[in-house]
Amino acid sequence: MIPAFPAAPPRRPVPPAESDPSWTRLLRRVPDRELGMAPVICVLLLIWAVFGLLNPAFLSAENLVNLTLQSAPTGVIALGVVLVLLVGQIDLSVGSVSGLAASIVAVTTVLHGWPVGLAIALALGVGVCVGLGYGFLATRLGLPSFVLTLAGLLVLAGVQLRVLGPSGSVNLPFESWLVRFAQQGFLPPAAAWGLVACATAASAAAQLRERSRRARAELPRASLARVLLRTGALAALLSVIVAYLGQGRGIGYPVVLFVTLVVVTDVLLRRTRWGRSVRAVGGDRRSALLVGVPVRRTTVSCFVACSTLATLGGVLAAGRLAAANQGTGGAETYLTAIAAAVIGGTSLFGGRGSAWSALVGVLVTTSISSGLTLLDMDTASRHIVTGLVLVLALTADTVLRGQRSP
């Protein structure tokens, strides 16, 4: 006798797309890359509005100039963290790496009389070696990056103390070109407006080239009106930024360097084979192996890039503060850098995020710190508010993405 099996429960019918709310259907049409930045930008604008109401000095041109200068060193470090997170790894030692780099530059130039350029090259070389070590141990021996870089944090912090010596602090001379670059270097107005024109033209050319490529492949493409609208919006945004910051001291050289690194990294991630490999490894490591992606080499390259950018951020921080001490690159540095990357929309599980996550995320964290400082709030309050904003940004991102799921 054949046993009788219970009938399968009927499947719930999936409601048609037309029954969804109109704003949900609109969200589904938005590209994932563009949606990823929308919640964070809304949070940033909300933060600026709140602090602007509580203290009008927050939105003054001079304070925003200081805010951008403060964001540049941490933003460079956060950019490296984004790359490591994209491949599903993490680096907790970026603060110690940046502190060690700052100490190397300060000690070699002040106490040993080295040229600043040679000292920076040595610091960058140390960053490359640290990244290679992490990459080798993580890919060849299979060590978890969380524990590995946590151990590296302790080791490098000890090396930093050894480098600084008994004094524990070294001051850079204000005549050093590194200090002048980080503190007093600002774009002339003509150069700033020239960069606006170049950026607008480059954006328009890239969009037209992409539209032409998709037309040849008979794929859907953006209309000319949309291209013109995007180009005009970018030109207007950049013009407002340059004009408003120009009322203060203008745009600092470290900010230009940081934004340039973001643009270059964004192009590498979106337009090169290496960038596609990074996203493939972070999205699904096993599938990446099956299709022939060089998983180990890609992972090592991201570790190297992260450590190198961390050393560059430490060099910029040393130039801005004109000093390196035992507190340089402390716990607040790596926590802020990782928080900036995550707040900016980079996934902790890999495969999702962009170079612009570092820029928007560090603006959020630095705005909170600057705004609470103007309100005479202590360090504990800044940490609490930053953590709450991190939760808010992740919640908004999760809710918006949930509405896009069919």
Coordinates of C-alpha atoms in Angstrom, one line a residue:
M1 CA 0.0 0.0 0.0
I2 CA 1.4 3.4 -1.0
P3 CA 1.5 5.8 2.0
A4 CA -0.4 9.0 1.5
F5 CA 1.6 12.1 1.8
P6 CA -0.1 15.4 2.9
A7 CA -0.7 17.8 0.1
A8 CA 1.7 20.7 -0.1
P9 CA 0.2 23.9 1.2
P10 CA -0.8 26.3 -1.6
R11 CA 1.6 29.0 -2.4
R12 CA 0.7 32.5 -1.5
P13 CA 0.3 34.5 -4.7
V14 CA 2.8 37.2 -5.3
P15 CA 1.1 40.5 -5.6
P16 CA 1.7 42.2 -8.9
A17 CA 4.0 45.1 -9.1
E18 CA 1.2 47.5 -9.9
S19 CA -0.3 46.8 -6.4
D20 CA 2.7 48.1 -4.6
P21 CA 2.8 51.8 -3.5
S22 CA 4.1 54.1 -6.2
W23 CA 7.1 55.2 -4.1
T24 CA 8.1 51.5 -3.7
R25 CA 8.0 51.0 -7.5
L26 CA 10.1 54.2 -7.8
L27 CA 12.7 52.9 -5.5
R28 CA 13.0 49.7 -7.5
R29 CA 13.9 51.7 -10.6
V30 CA 16.7 53.5 -8.8
P31 CA 20.1 51.8 -9.5
D32 CA 21.6 50.1 -6.5
R33 CA 24.8 52.2 -6.6
E34 CA 22.8 55.5 -6.5
L35 CA 20.4 54.3 -3.8
G36 CA 23.3 53.3 -1.6
M37 CA 24.4 56.9 -1.1
A38 CA 20.9 58.4 -0.7
P39 CA 20.2 57.5 3.0
V40 CA 23.7 58.7 4.0
I41 CA 23.4 62.0 2.2
C42 CA 20.0 62.5 3.8
V43 CA 21.5 61.9 7.2
L44 CA 24.4 64.3 6.5
L45 CA 21.9 67.1 5.4
L46 CA 19.9 66.4 8.6
I47 CA 23.0 66.7 10.7
W48 CA 24.0 70.0 9.1
A49 CA 20.5 71.4 9.5
V50 CA 20.3 70.5 13.2
F51 CA 23.7 71.8 14.1
G52 CA 23.1 74.9 11.9
L53 CA 20.0 75.7 14.0
L54 CA 21.7 75.0 17.3
N55 CA 24.8 77.0 16.5
P56 CA 24.8 79.2 13.3
A57 CA 28.6 79.2 13.4
F58 CA 28.6 75.5 12.3
L59 CA 27.6 76.5 8.8
S60 CA 30.0 79.4 8.5
A61 CA 32.5 79.2 5.7
E62 CA 35.5 79.1 8.0
N63 CA 34.1 76.3 10.1
L64 CA 33.3 74.2 7.0
V65 CA 36.9 74.8 5.7
N66 CA 38.2 73.5 9.1
L67 CA 35.8 70.6 8.8
T68 CA 37.1 69.6 5.4
L69 CA 40.7 69.8 6.5
Q70 CA 39.9 67.6 9.5
S71 CA 38.2 65.1 7.3
A72 CA 41.0 64.6 4.8
P73 CA 43.4 62.4 6.9
T74 CA 40.7 60.2 8.3
G75 CA 39.0 60.0 4.9
V76 CA 42.2 58.7 3.3
I77 CA 42.3 56.0 6.0
A78 CA 38.6 55.2 5.5
L79 CA 39.1 54.8 1.8
G80 CA 41.6 52.0 2.5
V81 CA 39.1 50.4 4.9
V82 CA 36.4 50.5 2.1
L83 CA 38.7 48.4 -0.1
V84 CA 39.3 45.8 2.5
L85 CA 35.6 45.6 3.4
L86 CA 34.7 45.1 -0.3
V87 CA 36.6 41.8 -0.3
G88 CA 34.9 40.6 2.9
Q89 CA 37.9 41.3 5.2
I90 CA 38.6 43.9 7.8
D91 CA 41.7 45.8 9.1
L92 CA 41.6 46.9 12.7
S93 CA 45.2 48.2 12.7
V94 CA 44.8 51.1 10.4
G95 CA 45.1 53.5 13.3
S96 CA 48.3 52.0 14.5
V97 CA 49.7 52.0 10.9
S98 CA 48.9 55.7 10.6
G99 CA 50.4 56.5 13.9
L100 CA 53.6 54.5 13.1
A101 CA 53.9 56.4 9.7
A102 CA 53.5 59.7 11.5
S103 CA 56.2 58.8 14.0
I104 CA 58.6 57.6 11.3
V105 CA 58.2 60.9 9.4
A106 CA 58.6 63.0 12.5
V107 CA 61.6 61.1 13.9
T108 CA 63.6 60.7 10.7
T109 CA 63.1 64.3 9.6
V110 CA 63.5 66.1 13.0
L111 CA 66.0 63.9 14.9
H112 CA 68.0 62.4 11.9
G113 CA 67.7 65.2 9.4
W114 CA 66.3 63.2 6.5
P115 CA 64.5 64.9 3.6
V116 CA 60.8 64.9 4.1
G117 CA 60.2 63.2 0.8
L118 CA 62.5 60.3 1.7
A119 CA 60.8 60.0 5.1
I120 CA 57.4 59.8 3.5
A121 CA 58.7 57.1 1.1
L122 CA 60.0 55.1 4.0
A123 CA 56.6 55.3 5.8
L124 CA 54.7 54.3 2.6
G125 CA 57.1 51.4 2.2
V126 CA 56.4 50.2 5.8
G127 CA 52.7 50.4 4.9
V128 CA 53.2 48.2 1.8
C129 CA 55.1 45.6 3.9
V130 CA 52.4 45.5 6.5
G131 CA 49.7 45.0 3.9
L132 CA 51.7 42.2 2.2
G133 CA 52.1 40.5 5.6
Y134 CA 48.4 40.6 6.3
G135 CA 47.6 39.4 2.8
F136 CA 50.0 36.5 3.0
L137 CA 48.8 35.3 6.4
A138 CA 45.1 35.8 5.5
T139 CA 45.2 34.0 2.1
R140 CA 48.0 31.4 2.5
L141 CA 47.4 30.4 6.1
G142 CA 43.8 31.2 6.3
L143 CA 44.0 33.4 9.5
P144 CA 40.9 35.4 10.2
S145 CA 41.6 39.0 9.4
F146 CA 39.8 40.3 12.5
V147 CA 42.1 38.5 14.9
L148 CA 45.2 39.0 12.6
T149 CA 44.8 42.7 12.4
L150 CA 43.9 43.0 16.0
A151 CA 47.3 41.4 16.8
G152 CA 48.9 43.7 14.3
L153 CA 47.3 46.7 16.1
L154 CA 49.1 45.8 19.3
V155 CA 52.4 45.0 17.6
L156 CA 52.5 48.2 15.6
A157 CA 51.4 50.3 18.6
G158 CA 54.5 48.9 20.4
V159 CA 56.7 49.6 17.4
Q160 CA 55.4 53.2 17.4
L161 CA 56.4 53.7 21.0
R162 CA 59.9 52.3 20.2
V163 CA 60.3 54.7 17.3
L164 CA 59.2 57.7 19.3
G165 CA 61.7 56.9 22.1
P166 CA 61.7 58.1 25.7
S167 CA 60.3 61.5 24.9
G168 CA 57.1 60.1 23.4
S169 CA 56.5 63.2 21.3
V170 CA 58.3 64.9 18.4
N171 CA 57.3 68.3 16.9
L172 CA 57.6 69.1 13.3
P173 CA 59.0 72.5 12.3
F174 CA 56.4 74.9 10.9
E175 CA 58.9 75.6 8.0
S176 CA 58.6 72.0 6.8
W177 CA 56.8 71.8 3.4
L178 CA 54.7 68.9 4.8
V179 CA 53.3 71.2 7.6
R180 CA 52.7 74.0 5.1
F181 CA 51.0 71.6 2.7
A182 CA 48.7 70.3 5.4
Q183 CA 47.9 73.5 7.3
Q184 CA 48.5 76.5 4.9
G185 CA 48.1 75.1 1.4
F186 CA 45.0 76.3 -0.4
L187 CA 43.9 76.3 -4.0
P188 CA 44.0 79.7 -5.7
P189 CA 40.4 80.7 -6.8
A190 CA 41.3 80.4 -10.5
A191 CA 42.6 76.8 -10.0
A192 CA 39.5 75.9 -8.0
W193 CA 37.1 77.1 -10.7
G194 CA 39.3 75.4 -13.3
L195 CA 38.9 72.1 -11.4
V196 CA 35.1 72.6 -11.4
A197 CA 35.1 73.0 -15.2
C198 CA 37.4 70.0 -15.7
A199 CA 35.3 67.8 -13.4
T200 CA 32.1 68.8 -15.1
A201 CA 33.5 68.2 -18.6
A202 CA 34.9 64.8 -17.6
S203 CA 31.6 63.7 -16.1
A204 CA 29.7 64.7 -19.2
A205 CA 32.2 62.9 -21.5
A206 CA 32.1 59.8 -19.4
Q207 CA 28.3 59.7 -19.4
L208 CA 28.1 60.3 -23.2
R209 CA 30.7 57.6 -23.8
E210 CA 28.8 55.1 -21.6
R211 CA 25.6 56.1 -23.5
S212 CA 27.2 55.5 -26.8
R213 CA 28.7 52.1 -25.7
R214 CA 25.3 50.9 -24.5
A215 CA 23.6 52.1 -27.7
R216 CA 26.1 50.1 -29.8
A217 CA 25.3 47.0 -27.7
E218 CA 21.6 47.7 -28.1
L219 CA 21.1 48.0 -24.3
P220 CA 18.9 50.5 -22.5
R221 CA 20.6 53.9 -22.1
A222 CA 20.1 57.2 -20.4
S223 CA 18.4 59.9 -22.4
L224 CA 20.3 63.0 -23.3
A225 CA 18.0 65.0 -21.1
R226 CA 19.1 62.9 -18.1
V227 CA 22.7 63.3 -19.0
L228 CA 22.3 67.1 -19.2
L229 CA 20.4 67.1 -15.9
R230 CA 23.1 65.1 -14.1
T231 CA 25.9 67.3 -15.6
G232 CA 24.1 70.5 -14.6
A233 CA 23.4 69.3 -11.1
L234 CA 27.1 68.4 -10.7
A235 CA 28.2 71.8 -12.0
A236 CA 25.8 73.6 -9.7
L237 CA 26.9 71.5 -6.6
L238 CA 30.6 72.1 -7.3
S239 CA 30.1 75.8 -8.0
V240 CA 28.2 76.3 -4.7
I241 CA 31.0 74.4 -2.7
V242 CA 33.8 76.4 -4.3
A243 CA 32.0 79.8 -4.0
Y244 CA 31.0 79.2 -0.3
L245 CA 34.3 77.8 0.9
G246 CA 36.0 80.7 -1.1
Q247 CA 34.5 83.1 1.5
G248 CA 36.8 81.5 4.0
R249 CA 40.3 80.2 3.2
G250 CA 39.2 78.1 0.3
I251 CA 39.8 74.4 -0.5
G252 CA 42.9 72.9 1.1
Y253 CA 45.5 70.8 -0.7
P254 CA 44.9 67.8 1.5
V255 CA 41.2 67.9 0.6
V256 CA 42.1 68.0 -3.1
L257 CA 44.4 65.0 -2.6
F258 CA 41.7 63.1 -0.8
V259 CA 39.0 63.7 -3.4
T260 CA 41.5 62.8 -6.2
L261 CA 42.2 59.5 -4.5
V262 CA 38.4 58.9 -4.2
V263 CA 37.9 59.6 -7.9
V264 CA 40.8 57.4 -9.0
T265 CA 39.7 54.6 -6.7
D266 CA 36.1 54.9 -8.0
V267 CA 37.3 54.6 -11.6
L268 CA 39.5 51.6 -10.7
L269 CA 36.6 49.8 -9.0
R270 CA 34.1 50.4 -11.8
R271 CA 36.2 50.4 -15.0
T272 CA 39.0 47.9 -14.5
R273 CA 39.3 44.1 -14.3
W274 CA 40.8 44.5 -10.8
G275 CA 37.7 46.4 -9.6
R276 CA 35.4 43.7 -11.0
S277 CA 37.5 41.1 -9.2
V278 CA 37.3 43.0 -5.9
R279 CA 33.5 43.0 -6.1
A280 CA 33.4 39.4 -7.2
V281 CA 35.5 38.2 -4.3
G282 CA 33.5 40.1 -1.8
G283 CA 30.1 39.1 -3.3
D284 CA 30.8 35.3 -3.5
R285 CA 34.3 34.0 -2.9
R286 CA 33.5 30.5 -4.0
S287 CA 31.9 31.6 -7.3
A288 CA 34.8 33.9 -7.9
L289 CA 37.2 31.0 -7.6
L290 CA 35.1 28.8 -10.0
V291 CA 35.2 31.5 -12.7
G292 CA 38.9 32.0 -12.5
V293 CA 39.1 35.3 -10.5
P294 CA 42.6 35.6 -8.8
V295 CA 41.1 35.6 -5.3
R296 CA 44.3 35.5 -3.3
R297 CA 46.0 38.2 -5.4
T298 CA 43.0 40.5 -5.2
T299 CA 42.7 40.1 -1.5
V300 CA 46.4 40.8 -1.0
S301 CA 46.2 43.9 -3.2
C302 CA 43.4 45.3 -1.1
F303 CA 45.3 44.7 2.2
V304 CA 48.3 46.5 0.6
A305 CA 46.2 49.4 -0.6
C306 CA 44.5 49.7 2.9
S307 CA 47.8 49.8 4.8
T308 CA 49.4 52.2 2.3
L309 CA 46.4 54.6 2.5
A310 CA 46.6 54.4 6.2
T311 CA 50.2 55.5 6.2
L312 CA 49.4 58.3 3.9
G313 CA 46.6 59.4 6.2
G314 CA 49.0 59.3 9.1
V315 CA 51.5 61.5 7.2
L316 CA 48.7 64.0 6.5
A317 CA 47.7 64.0 10.2
A318 CA 51.3 64.6 11.3
G319 CA 51.5 67.5 8.9
R320 CA 48.2 69.0 10.1
L321 CA 49.1 68.7 13.8
A322 CA 52.8 69.4 13.2
A323 CA 53.6 66.6 15.7
A324 CA 53.6 62.9 16.3
N325 CA 53.1 61.5 19.8
Q326 CA 52.0 58.3 21.6
G327 CA 48.4 59.2 21.0
T328 CA 48.7 59.6 17.2
G329 CA 46.6 56.9 15.5
G330 CA 44.9 55.8 18.7
A331 CA 41.7 53.8 19.1
E332 CA 39.6 56.8 18.0
T333 CA 41.3 56.9 14.6
Y334 CA 40.6 53.3 13.5
L335 CA 37.1 53.4 15.0
T336 CA 36.2 56.6 13.2
A337 CA 37.7 55.3 9.9
I338 CA 35.7 52.0 10.1
A339 CA 32.6 53.8 11.2
A340 CA 32.9 56.3 8.3
A341 CA 33.3 53.5 5.8
V342 CA 30.2 51.6 7.1
I343 CA 28.1 54.8 7.5
G344 CA 29.0 55.7 3.9
G345 CA 27.2 52.5 2.7
T346 CA 30.0 49.9 2.6
S347 CA 28.8 46.4 3.7
L348 CA 30.7 44.7 6.5
F349 CA 30.1 41.4 4.6
G350 CA 31.8 42.4 1.4
G351 CA 30.7 43.1 -2.2
R352 CA 28.8 46.3 -1.7
G353 CA 30.1 49.9 -1.4
S354 CA 32.0 52.5 -3.3
A355 CA 34.9 54.8 -3.0
W356 CA 32.5 57.6 -2.3
S357 CA 31.4 55.9 0.8
A358 CA 34.6 57.1 2.4
L359 CA 34.0 60.7 1.5
V360 CA 30.3 60.9 2.6
G361 CA 30.9 58.7 5.7
V362 CA 33.8 60.8 6.9
L363 CA 31.8 64.0 6.4
V364 CA 29.1 62.5 8.7
T365 CA 31.5 61.6 11.5
T366 CA 33.5 64.8 11.3
S367 CA 30.4 66.9 11.2
I368 CA 29.2 65.2 14.4
S369 CA 32.5 65.8 16.1
S370 CA 32.7 69.5 14.9
G371 CA 29.1 70.2 15.8
L372 CA 29.3 68.8 19.3
T373 CA 32.5 70.6 19.9
L374 CA 30.9 73.9 19.0
L375 CA 28.1 72.9 21.5
D376 CA 30.8 72.3 24.2
M377 CA 30.0 68.6 24.4
D378 CA 32.6 66.1 25.7
T379 CA 34.3 63.2 24.0
A380 CA 31.9 60.7 25.5
S381 CA 28.9 62.5 23.9
R382 CA 30.6 62.5 20.5
H383 CA 31.1 58.8 20.6
I384 CA 27.5 58.1 21.7
V385 CA 26.0 60.3 19.0
T386 CA 28.3 58.8 16.3
G387 CA 27.2 55.3 17.3
L388 CA 23.6 56.3 17.1
V389 CA 24.0 57.9 13.7
L390 CA 25.7 54.7 12.5
V391 CA 22.7 52.7 13.6
L392 CA 20.4 55.3 12.0
A393 CA 22.3 55.1 8.7
L394 CA 22.2 51.3 8.6
T395 CA 18.5 51.2 9.5
A396 CA 17.6 53.7 6.8
D397 CA 19.7 51.7 4.2
T398 CA 18.1 48.4 5.3
V399 CA 14.6 49.8 5.2
L400 CA 15.0 51.3 1.7
R401 CA 16.6 48.2 0.3
G402 CA 13.8 46.1 1.8
Q403 CA 11.2 48.1 -0.1
R404 CA 13.0 47.2 -3.3
S405 CA 12.8 43.5 -2.8
P406 CA 10.0 41.9 -4.9

